[in-house]
JSON list of C-alpha atoms in Angstrom, two decimals:
[
{"chain": "A", "resi": 1, "resn": "MET", "atom": "CA", "xyz": [-35.65, 76.93, -215.00]},
{"chain": "A", "resi": 2, "resn": "ILE", "atom": "CA", "xyz": [-35.47, 77.28, -218.81]},
{"chain": "A", "resi": 3, "resn": "VAL", "atom": "CA", "xyz": [-37.01, 73.80, -219.19]},
{"chain": "A", "resi": 4, "resn": "LEU", "atom": "CA", "xyz": [-39.79, 74.67, -216.78]},
{"chain": "A", "resi": 5, "resn": "ASP", "atom": "CA", "xyz": [-40.50, 77.85, -218.72]},
{"chain": "A", "resi": 6, "resn": "ASP", "atom": "CA", "xyz": [-40.87, 75.76, -221.89]},
{"chain": "A", "resi": 7, "resn": "LEU", "atom": "CA", "xyz": [-43.25, 73.29, -220.18]},
{"chain": "A", "resi": 8, "resn": "LYS", "atom": "CA", "xyz": [-45.44, 75.71, -218.24]},
{"chain": "A", "resi": 9, "resn": "ASP", "atom": "CA", "xyz": [-47.69, 76.31, -221.28]},
{"chain": "A", "resi": 10, "resn": "GLN", "atom": "CA", "xyz": [-48.34, 72.55, -221.65]},
{"chain": "A", "resi": 11, "resn": "VAL", "atom": "CA", "xyz": [-48.38, 71.26, -218.05]},
{"chain": "A", "resi": 12, "resn": "PRO", "atom": "CA", "xyz": [-49.81, 72.97, -214.94]},
{"chain": "A", "resi": 13, "resn": "LEU", "atom": "CA", "xyz": [-47.08, 74.48, -212.75]},
{"chain": "A", "resi": 14, "resn": "ARG", "atom": "CA", "xyz": [-48.28, 72.52, -209.72]},
{"chain": "A", "resi": 15, "resn": "GLU", "atom": "CA", "xyz": [-47.73, 69.27, -211.59]},
{"chain": "A", "resi": 16, "resn": "ILE", "atom": "CA", "xyz": [-44.29, 70.42, -212.75]},
{"chain": "A", "resi": 17, "resn": "SER", "atom": "CA", "xyz": [-43.47, 71.36, -209.17]},
{"chain": "A", "resi": 18, "resn": "ARG", "atom": "CA", "xyz": [-44.55, 67.92, -207.91]},
{"chain": "A", "resi": 19, "resn": "ILE", "atom": "CA", "xyz": [-42.53, 66.02, -210.50]},
{"chain": "A", "resi": 20, "resn": "SER", "atom": "CA", "xyz": [-39.38, 68.18, -210.41]},
{"chain": "A", "resi": 21, "resn": "GLY", "atom": "CA", "xyz": [-39.33, 68.77, -206.66]},
{"chain": "A", "resi": 22, "resn": "ILE", "atom": "CA", "xyz": [-38.94, 72.53, -207.25]},
{"chain": "A", "resi": 23, "resn": "SER", "atom": "CA", "xyz": [-41.32, 74.56, -205.10]},
{"chain": "A", "resi": 24, "resn": "LEU", "atom": "CA", "xyz": [-43.51, 77.20, -206.66]},
{"chain": "A", "resi": 25, "resn": "SER", "atom": "CA", "xyz": [-41.89, 79.85, -204.52]},
{"chain": "A", "resi": 26, "resn": "GLY", "atom": "CA", "xyz": [-38.51, 78.73, -205.84]},
{"chain": "A", "resi": 27, "resn": "TYR", "atom": "CA", "xyz": [-39.76, 79.02, -209.39]},
{"chain": "A", "resi": 28, "resn": "TYR", "atom": "CA", "xyz": [-41.16, 82.50, -208.95]},
{"chain": "A", "resi": 29, "resn": "TYR", "atom": "CA", "xyz": [-38.13, 83.78, -207.01]},
{"chain": "A", "resi": 30, "resn": "ARG", "atom": "CA", "xyz": [-35.93, 86.23, -208.89]},
{"chain": "A", "resi": 31, "resn": "PRO", "atom": "CA", "xyz": [-32.89, 87.54, -207.05]},
{"chain": "A", "resi": 32, "resn": "GLY", "atom": "CA", "xyz": [-32.84, 91.28, -207.03]},
{"chain": "A", "resi": 33, "resn": "LYS", "atom": "CA", "xyz": [-29.81, 93.43, -207.60]},
{"chain": "A", "resi": 34, "resn": "ARG", "atom": "CA", "xyz": [-28.01, 94.59, -204.48]},
{"chain": "A", "resi": 35, "resn": "ASP", "atom": "CA", "xyz": [-28.26, 98.29, -203.92]},
{"chain": "A", "resi": 36, "resn": "VAL", "atom": "CA", "xyz": [-24.61, 99.17, -203.60]},
{"chain": "A", "resi": 37, "resn": "GLN", "atom": "CA", "xyz": [-23.94, 102.81, -202.91]},
{"chain": "A", "resi": 38, "resn": "ARG", "atom": "CA", "xyz": [-20.54, 104.38, -203.07]},
{"chain": "A", "resi": 39, "resn": "LEU", "atom": "CA", "xyz": [-19.76, 106.85, -200.31]},
{"chain": "A", "resi": 40, "resn": "ASP", "atom": "CA", "xyz": [-19.66, 110.38, -201.62]},
{"chain": "A", "resi": 41, "resn": "PRO", "atom": "CA", "xyz": [-16.13, 111.85, -201.18]},
{"chain": "A", "resi": 42, "resn": "SER", "atom": "CA", "xyz": [-17.55, 114.99, -199.59]},
{"chain": "A", "resi": 43, "resn": "THR", "atom": "CA", "xyz": [-19.38, 112.87, -196.98]},
{"chain": "A", "resi": 44, "resn": "LYS", "atom": "CA", "xyz": [-16.18, 110.98, -196.23]},
{"chain": "A", "resi": 45, "resn": "GLU", "atom": "CA", "xyz": [-14.31, 114.25, -195.70]},
{"chain": "A", "resi": 46, "resn": "ARG", "atom": "CA", "xyz": [-17.14, 115.55, -193.52]},
{"chain": "A", "resi": 47, "resn": "ILE", "atom": "CA", "xyz": [-16.90, 112.46, -191.30]},
{"chain": "A", "resi": 48, "resn": "LYS", "atom": "CA", "xyz": [-13.16, 113.04, -190.88]},
{"chain": "A", "resi": 49, "resn": "ASP", "atom": "CA", "xyz": [-13.68, 116.75, -190.21]},
{"chain": "A", "resi": 50, "resn": "ILE", "atom": "CA", "xyz": [-16.20, 116.08, -187.44]},
{"chain": "A", "resi": 51, "resn": "ALA", "atom": "CA", "xyz": [-13.91, 113.50, -185.83]},
{"chain": "A", "resi": 52, "resn": "SER", "atom": "CA", "xyz": [-11.01, 115.95, -185.93]},
{"chain": "A", "resi": 53, "resn": "GLU", "atom": "CA", "xyz": [-13.10, 118.78, -184.48]},
{"chain": "A", "resi": 54, "resn": "ARG", "atom": "CA", "xyz": [-14.43, 116.53, -181.71]},
{"chain": "A", "resi": 55, "resn": "PRO", "atom": "CA", "xyz": [-11.63, 114.07, -180.87]},
{"chain": "A", "resi": 56, "resn": "THR", "atom": "CA", "xyz": [-13.50, 112.56, -177.91]},
{"chain": "A", "resi": 57, "resn": "TYR", "atom": "CA", "xyz": [-16.50, 111.54, -180.05]},
{"chain": "A", "resi": 58, "resn": "GLY", "atom": "CA", "xyz": [-17.01, 107.93, -181.05]},
{"chain": "A", "resi": 59, "resn": "TYR", "atom": "CA", "xyz": [-18.49, 106.86, -184.38]},
{"chain": "A", "resi": 60, "resn": "ARG", "atom": "CA", "xyz": [-22.07, 106.88, -183.03]},
{"chain": "A", "resi": 61, "resn": "ARG", "atom": "CA", "xyz": [-21.88, 110.54, -182.02]},
{"chain": "A", "resi": 62, "resn": "VAL", "atom": "CA", "xyz": [-20.24, 111.46, -185.32]},
{"chain": "A", "resi": 63, "resn": "TRP", "atom": "CA", "xyz": [-23.06, 109.63, -187.11]},
{"chain": "A", "resi": 64, "resn": "ALA", "atom": "CA", "xyz": [-25.64, 111.50, -184.99]},
{"chain": "A", "resi": 65, "resn": "ILE", "atom": "CA", "xyz": [-24.16, 114.86, -186.03]},
{"chain": "A", "resi": 66, "resn": "LEU", "atom": "CA", "xyz": [-24.29, 113.86, -189.69]},
{"chain": "A", "resi": 67, "resn": "ARG", "atom": "CA", "xyz": [-27.90, 112.74, -189.31]},
{"chain": "A", "resi": 68, "resn": "ASN", "atom": "CA", "xyz": [-28.88, 116.02, -187.65]},
{"chain": "A", "resi": 69, "resn": "GLN", "atom": "CA", "xyz": [-27.23, 117.87, -190.53]},
{"chain": "A", "resi": 70, "resn": "GLY", "atom": "CA", "xyz": [-29.32, 115.93, -193.03]},
{"chain": "A", "resi": 71, "resn": "THR", "atom": "CA", "xyz": [-26.59, 113.57, -194.27]},
{"chain": "A", "resi": 72, "resn": "ARG", "atom": "CA", "xyz": [-27.86, 110.01, -194.73]},
{"chain": "A", "resi": 73, "resn": "VAL", "atom": "CA", "xyz": [-25.19, 107.43, -193.96]},
{"chain": "A", "resi": 74, "resn": "ASN", "atom": "CA", "xyz": [-25.24, 104.32, -191.79]},
{"chain": "A", "resi": 75, "resn": "GLN", "atom": "CA", "xyz": [-23.20, 103.86, -188.62]},
{"chain": "A", "resi": 76, "resn": "LYS", "atom": "CA", "xyz": [-21.08, 101.04, -190.04]},
{"chain": "A", "resi": 77, "resn": "THR", "atom": "CA", "xyz": [-19.91, 103.31, -192.85]},
{"chain": "A", "resi": 78, "resn": "VAL", "atom": "CA", "xyz": [-18.94, 106.02, -190.37]},
{"chain": "A", "resi": 79, "resn": "ARG", "atom": "CA", "xyz": [-17.05, 103.50, -188.27]},
{"chain": "A", "resi": 80, "resn": "LYS", "atom": "CA", "xyz": [-15.20, 102.16, -191.33]},
{"chain": "A", "resi": 81, "resn": "VAL", "atom": "CA", "xyz": [-14.14, 105.64, -192.43]},
{"chain": "A", "resi": 82, "resn": "LEU", "atom": "CA", "xyz": [-12.84, 106.42, -188.92]},
{"chain": "A", "resi": 83, "resn": "ASN", "atom": "CA", "xyz": [-11.04, 103.08, -188.72]},
{"chain": "A", "resi": 84, "resn": "ASP", "atom": "CA", "xyz": [-9.45, 103.53, -192.14]},
{"chain": "A", "resi": 85, "resn": "SER", "atom": "CA", "xyz": [-8.36, 107.06, -191.19]},
{"chain": "A", "resi": 86, "resn": "ASN", "atom": "CA", "xyz": [-7.02, 105.98, -187.77]},
{"chain": "A", "resi": 87, "resn": "LEU", "atom": "CA", "xyz": [-9.43, 108.38, -186.07]},
{"chain": "A", "resi": 88, "resn": "THR", "atom": "CA", "xyz": [-11.06, 105.96, -183.68]},
{"chain": "A", "resi": 89, "resn": "LEU", "atom": "CA", "xyz": [-10.55, 106.29, -179.95]},
{"chain": "A", "resi": 90, "resn": "PRO", "atom": "CA", "xyz": [-8.48, 103.62, -178.19]},
{"chain": "A", "resi": 91, "resn": "ALA", "atom": "CA", "xyz": [-10.62, 101.12, -176.33]},
{"chain": "A", "resi": 92, "resn": "SER", "atom": "CA", "xyz": [-10.90, 101.96, -172.67]},
{"chain": "A", "resi": 93, "resn": "ARG", "atom": "CA", "xyz": [-9.28, 99.28, -170.53]},
{"chain": "A", "resi": 94, "resn": "HIS", "atom": "CA", "xyz": [-9.67, 100.90, -167.12]},
{"chain": "A", "resi": 95, "resn": "ARG", "atom": "CA", "xyz": [-12.41, 100.38, -164.55]},
{"chain": "A", "resi": 96, "resn": "GLY", "atom": "CA", "xyz": [-13.17, 104.01, -163.82]},
{"chain": "A", "resi": 97, "resn": "ARG", "atom": "CA", "xyz": [-12.15, 106.33, -161.03]},
{"chain": "A", "resi": 98, "resn": "THR", "atom": "CA", "xyz": [-12.09, 105.66, -157.32]},
{"chain": "A", "resi": 99, "resn": "LYS", "atom": "CA", "xyz": [-15.52, 105.30, -155.75]},
{"chain": "A", "resi": 100, "resn": "SER", "atom": "CA", "xyz": [-16.96, 108.57, -154.49]},
{"chain": "A", "resi": 101, "resn": "ARG", "atom": "CA", "xyz": [-17.00, 107.53, -150.84]},
{"chain": "A", "resi": 102, "resn": "ASN", "atom": "CA", "xyz": [-13.20, 107.31, -150.89]},
{"chain": "A", "resi": 103, "resn": "LEU", "atom": "CA", "xyz": [-12.53, 110.63, -152.59]},
{"chain": "A", "resi": 104, "resn": "PHE", "atom": "CA", "xyz": [-10.53, 113.35, -150.92]},
{"chain": "A", "resi": 105, "resn": "HIS", "atom": "CA", "xyz": [-12.21, 116.78, -150.99]},
{"chain": "A", "resi": 106, "resn": "PRO", "atom": "CA", "xyz": [-9.72, 119.68, -151.04]},
{"chain": "A", "resi": 107, "resn": "HIS", "atom": "CA", "xyz": [-10.29, 122.86, -149.01]},
{"chain": "A", "resi": 108, "resn": "GLY", "atom": "CA", "xyz": [-7.70, 124.90, -150.88]},
{"chain": "A", "resi": 109, "resn": "PRO", "atom": "CA", "xyz": [-5.32, 124.89, -153.87]},
{"chain": "A", "resi": 110, "resn": "ASP", "atom": "CA", "xyz": [-2.35, 122.53, -154.20]},
{"chain": "A", "resi": 111, "resn": "GLN", "atom": "CA", "xyz": [-3.98, 119.80, -152.14]},
{"chain": "A", "resi": 112, "resn": "LEU", "atom": "CA", "xyz": [-5.54, 117.60, -154.82]},
{"chain": "A", "resi": 113, "resn": "TRP", "atom": "CA", "xyz": [-4.54, 117.31, -158.45]},
{"chain": "A", "resi": 114, "resn": "GLU", "atom": "CA", "xyz": [-6.22, 115.26, -161.14]},
{"chain": "A", "resi": 115, "resn": "THR", "atom": "CA", "xyz": [-4.92, 113.79, -164.38]},
{"chain": "A", "resi": 116, "resn": "ASP", "atom": "CA", "xyz": [-6.69, 113.99, -167.72]},
{"chain": "A", "resi": 117, "resn": "ILE", "atom": "CA", "xyz": [-5.98, 112.60, -171.20]},
{"chain": "A", "resi": 118, "resn": "THR", "atom": "CA", "xyz": [-7.31, 114.28, -174.35]},
{"chain": "A", "resi": 119, "resn": "TYR", "atom": "CA", "xyz": [-7.16, 112.37, -177.64]},
{"chain": "A", "resi": 120, "resn": "ILE", "atom": "CA", "xyz": [-6.18, 114.59, -180.57]},
{"chain": "A", "resi": 121, "resn": "PRO", "atom": "CA", "xyz": [-6.16, 113.16, -184.12]},
{"chain": "A", "resi": 122, "resn": "ILE", "atom": "CA", "xyz": [-3.49, 114.70, -186.35]},
{"chain": "A", "resi": 123, "resn": "GLU", "atom": "CA", "xyz": [-3.35, 113.73, -190.02]},
{"chain": "A", "resi": 124, "resn": "SER", "atom": "CA", "xyz": [-3.25, 109.92, -190.01]},
{"chain": "A", "resi": 125, "resn": "GLU", "atom": "CA", "xyz": [-2.51, 109.23, -186.35]},
{"chain": "A", "resi": 126, "resn": "MET", "atom": "CA", "xyz": [-3.81, 109.78, -182.84]},
{"chain": "A", "resi": 127, "resn": "THR", "atom": "CA", "xyz": [-1.85, 111.94, -180.39]},
{"chain": "A", "resi": 128, "resn": "TYR", "atom": "CA", "xyz": [-2.32, 112.48, -176.68]},
{"chain": "A", "resi": 129, "resn": "LEU", "atom": "CA", "xyz": [-2.39, 115.53, -174.45]},
{"chain": "A", "resi": 130, "resn": "MET", "atom": "CA", "xyz": [-1.85, 114.57, -170.81]},
{"chain": "A", "resi": 131, "resn": "CYS", "atom": "CA", "xyz": [-2.78, 117.35, -168.41]},
{"chain": "A", "resi": 132, "resn": "VAL", "atom": "CA", "xyz": [-2.73, 117.83, -164.64]},
{"chain": "A", "resi": 133, "resn": "LYS", "atom": "CA", "xyz": [-5.46, 119.97, -163.06]},
{"chain": "A", "resi": 134, "resn": "ASP", "atom": "CA", "xyz": [-5.89, 121.43, -159.57]},
{"chain": "A", "resi": 135, "resn": "CYS", "atom": "CA", "xyz": [-9.27, 120.14, -158.35]},
{"chain": "A", "resi": 136, "resn": "PHE", "atom": "CA", "xyz": [-9.86, 123.20, -156.14]},
{"chain": "A", "resi": 137, "resn": "THR", "atom": "CA", "xyz": [-9.00, 126.03, -158.53]},
{"chain": "A", "resi": 138, "resn": "LYS", "atom": "CA", "xyz": [-9.88, 124.02, -161.69]},
{"chain": "A", "resi": 139, "resn": "GLU", "atom": "CA", "xyz": [-6.70, 125.39, -163.28]},
{"chain": "A", "resi": 140, "resn": "TRP", "atom": "CA", "xyz": [-4.26, 123.36, -165.37]},
{"chain": "A", "resi": 141, "resn": "GLN", "atom": "CA", "xyz": [-0.92, 122.97, -163.62]},
{"chain": "A", "resi": 142, "resn": "GLY", "atom": "CA", "xyz": [1.05, 121.24, -166.35]},
{"chain": "A", "resi": 143, "resn": "TYR", "atom": "CA", "xyz": [0.85, 119.04, -169.42]},
{"chain": "A", "resi": 144, "resn": "HIS", "atom": "CA", "xyz": [2.78, 116.93, -171.89]},
{"chain": "A", "resi": 145, "resn": "PHE", "atom": "CA", "xyz": [1.91, 116.30, -175.55]},
{"chain": "A", "resi": 146, "resn": "SER", "atom": "CA", "xyz": [3.00, 113.03, -177.17]},
{"chain": "A", "resi": 147, "resn": "ARG", "atom": "CA", "xyz": [2.31, 110.46, -179.86]},
{"chain": "A", "resi": 148, "resn": "SER", "atom": "CA", "xyz": [1.96, 107.79, -177.17]},
{"chain": "A", "resi": 149, "resn": "CYS", "atom": "CA", "xyz": [0.21, 107.52, -173.82]},
{"chain": "A", "resi": 150, "resn": "MET", "atom": "CA", "xyz": [2.69, 105.30, -172.02]},
{"chain": "A", "resi": 151, "resn": "ALA", "atom": "CA", "xyz": [3.62, 105.55, -168.35]},
{"chain": "A", "resi": 152, "resn": "ARG", "atom": "CA", "xyz": [6.72, 107.64, -169.06]},
{"chain": "A", "resi": 153, "resn": "VAL", "atom": "CA", "xyz": [4.53, 110.24, -170.78]},
{"chain": "A", "resi": 154, "resn": "ALA", "atom": "CA", "xyz": [2.17, 110.36, -167.80]},
{"chain": "A", "resi": 155, "resn": "ILE", "atom": "CA", "xyz": [5.18, 110.81, -165.49]},
{"chain": "A", "resi": 156, "resn": "ARG", "atom": "CA", "xyz": [6.48, 113.67, -167.62]},
{"chain": "A", "resi": 157, "resn": "SER", "atom": "CA", "xyz": [3.14, 115.49, -167.43]},
{"chain": "A", "resi": 158, "resn": "VAL", "atom": "CA", "xyz": [3.25, 115.35, -163.63]},
{"chain": "A", "resi": 159, "resn": "ASP", "atom": "CA", "xyz": [6.91, 116.41, -163.57]},
{"chain": "A", "resi": 160, "resn": "ASN", "atom": "CA", "xyz": [6.07, 119.42, -165.74]},
{"chain": "A", "resi": 161, "resn": "ALA", "atom": "CA", "xyz": [3.19, 120.35, -163.45]},
{"chain": "A", "resi": 162, "resn": "VAL", "atom": "CA", "xyz": [5.42, 120.15, -160.37]},
{"chain": "A", "resi": 163, "resn": "LEU", "atom": "CA", "xyz": [8.05, 122.28, -162.07]},
{"chain": "A", "resi": 164, "resn": "MET", "atom": "CA", "xyz": [5.57, 124.91, -163.22]},
{"chain": "A", "resi": 165, "resn": "ALA", "atom": "CA", "xyz": [3.58, 125.08, -159.97]},
{"chain": "A", "resi": 166, "resn": "PHE", "atom": "CA", "xyz": [6.26, 124.60, -157.30]},
{"chain": "A", "resi": 167, "resn": "ASN", "atom": "CA", "xyz": [9.53, 125.06, -159.15]},
{"chain": "A", "resi": 168, "resn": "GLY", "atom": "CA", "xyz": [10.22, 121.37, -158.59]},
{"chain": "A", "resi": 169, "resn": "THR", "atom": "CA", "xyz": [9.51, 121.11, -154.84]},
{"chain": "A", "resi": 170, "resn": "VAL", "atom": "CA", "xyz": [6.30, 119.25, -153.98]},
{"chain": "A", "resi": 171, "resn": "PRO", "atom": "CA", "xyz": [4.35, 120.51, -150.93]},
{"chain": "A", "resi": 172, "resn": "LYS", "atom": "CA", "xyz": [3.67, 117.92, -148.25]},
{"chain": "A", "resi": 173, "resn": "GLY", "atom": "CA", "xyz": [0.37, 116.10, -148.55]},
{"chain": "A", "resi": 174, "resn": "LEU", "atom": "CA", "xyz": [-0.25, 116.62, -152.27]},
{"chain": "A", "resi": 175, "resn": "VAL", "atom": "CA", "xyz": [-2.69, 114.00, -153.60]},
{"chain": "A", "resi": 176, "resn": "LEU", "atom": "CA", "xyz": [-2.89, 113.01, -157.27]},
{"chain": "A", "resi": 177, "resn": "ARG", "atom": "CA", "xyz": [-6.13, 111.49, -158.50]},
{"chain": "A", "resi": 178, "resn": "THR", "atom": "CA", "xyz": [-5.91, 109.19, -161.51]},
{"chain": "A", "resi": 179, "resn": "ASP", "atom": "CA", "xyz": [-8.16, 106.67, -163.16]},
{"chain": "A", "resi": 180, "resn": "ASN", "atom": "CA", "xyz": [-7.20, 103.02, -163.43]},
{"chain": "A", "resi": 181, "resn": "GLY", "atom": "CA", "xyz": [-5.70, 103.32, -166.89]},
{"chain": "A", "resi": 182, "resn": "PRO", "atom": "CA", "xyz": [-2.70, 101.08, -167.63]},
{"chain": "A", "resi": 183, "resn": "GLN", "atom": "CA", "xyz": [-0.22, 103.97, -167.58]},
{"chain": "A", "resi": 184, "resn": "TYR", "atom": "CA", "xyz": [-1.31, 105.06, -164.09]},
{"chain": "A", "resi": 185, "resn": "ILE", "atom": "CA", "xyz": [-1.48, 101.66, -162.44]},
{"chain": "A", "resi": 186, "resn": "SER", "atom": "CA", "xyz": [1.93, 100.65, -163.81]},
{"chain": "A", "resi": 187, "resn": "HIS", "atom": "CA", "xyz": [4.86, 100.10, -161.43]},
{"chain": "A", "resi": 188, "resn": "GLU", "atom": "CA", "xyz": [6.84, 102.67, -163.41]},
{"chain": "A", "resi": 189, "resn": "PHE", "atom": "CA", "xyz": [4.33, 105.45, -162.72]},
{"chain": "A", "resi": 190, "resn": "ARG", "atom": "CA", "xyz": [3.69, 104.53, -159.09]},
{"chain": "A", "resi": 191, "resn": "ASN", "atom": "CA", "xyz": [7.37, 104.28, -158.29]},
{"chain": "A", "resi": 192, "resn": "ALA", "atom": "CA", "xyz": [8.00, 107.66, -159.92]},
{"chain": "A", "resi": 193, "resn": "MET", "atom": "CA", "xyz": [5.40, 109.27, -157.65]},
{"chain": "A", "resi": 194, "resn": "LYS", "atom": "CA", "xyz": [7.11, 107.94, -154.51]},
{"chain": "A", "resi": 195, "resn": "LEU", "atom": "CA", "xyz": [10.19, 110.14, -154.89]},
{"chain": "A", "resi": 196, "resn": "PRO", "atom": "CA", "xyz": [8.35, 113.50, -154.70]},
{"chain": "A", "resi": 197, "resn": "GLU", "atom": "CA", "xyz": [6.03, 111.91, -152.09]},
{"chain": "A", "resi": 198, "resn": "ILE", "atom": "CA", "xyz": [2.87, 112.40, -154.09]},
{"chain": "A", "resi": 199, "resn": "LYS", "atom": "CA", "xyz": [0.03, 110.32, -152.72]},
{"chain": "A", "resi": 200, "resn": "LEU", "atom": "CA", "xyz": [-2.03, 108.54, -155.36]},
{"chain": "A", "resi": 201, "resn": "GLU", "atom": "CA", "xyz": [-5.80, 108.28, -155.16]}
]
């Protein structure tokens, strides 16, 4: 390009372009500087605070809150901060709950229970609160808090609920509704529910 700059005052640029094979657009092109912005530390902390306050929110909802508060940051940045801080939710691998036409509708308490998992980020890791709720009274019957969400943890949450609600003796006909998460469809969990004769839905 230096040579072309020296010749442009003596030879028309079109002729230089024809001889050299360099297009005019290529000659006039000047790469611009990339606009690289460093993330403000206060914004990074705000992203982590929102994720901690709302542990069930994904990066898009966290980004939406920031946008509504007037903080300009792109979604990829929010996702990276959450990933680096281990504040992202585990990918869902289940297919959802049983279809509505097959659901049992309780007419009183202690007929149908339902499981629930709440993701709670603590410092640099994700923890799990597994709860069991009575679908008629909407009251929590038992829970178990753990750093993992394996089948044994799910079993312990049900055991605690049975102990707290019935002093360890399960009433006949109790149904437990779960989703199709890996901990609930495991042989370990299903076999554990056979002993107290809890029917799974």
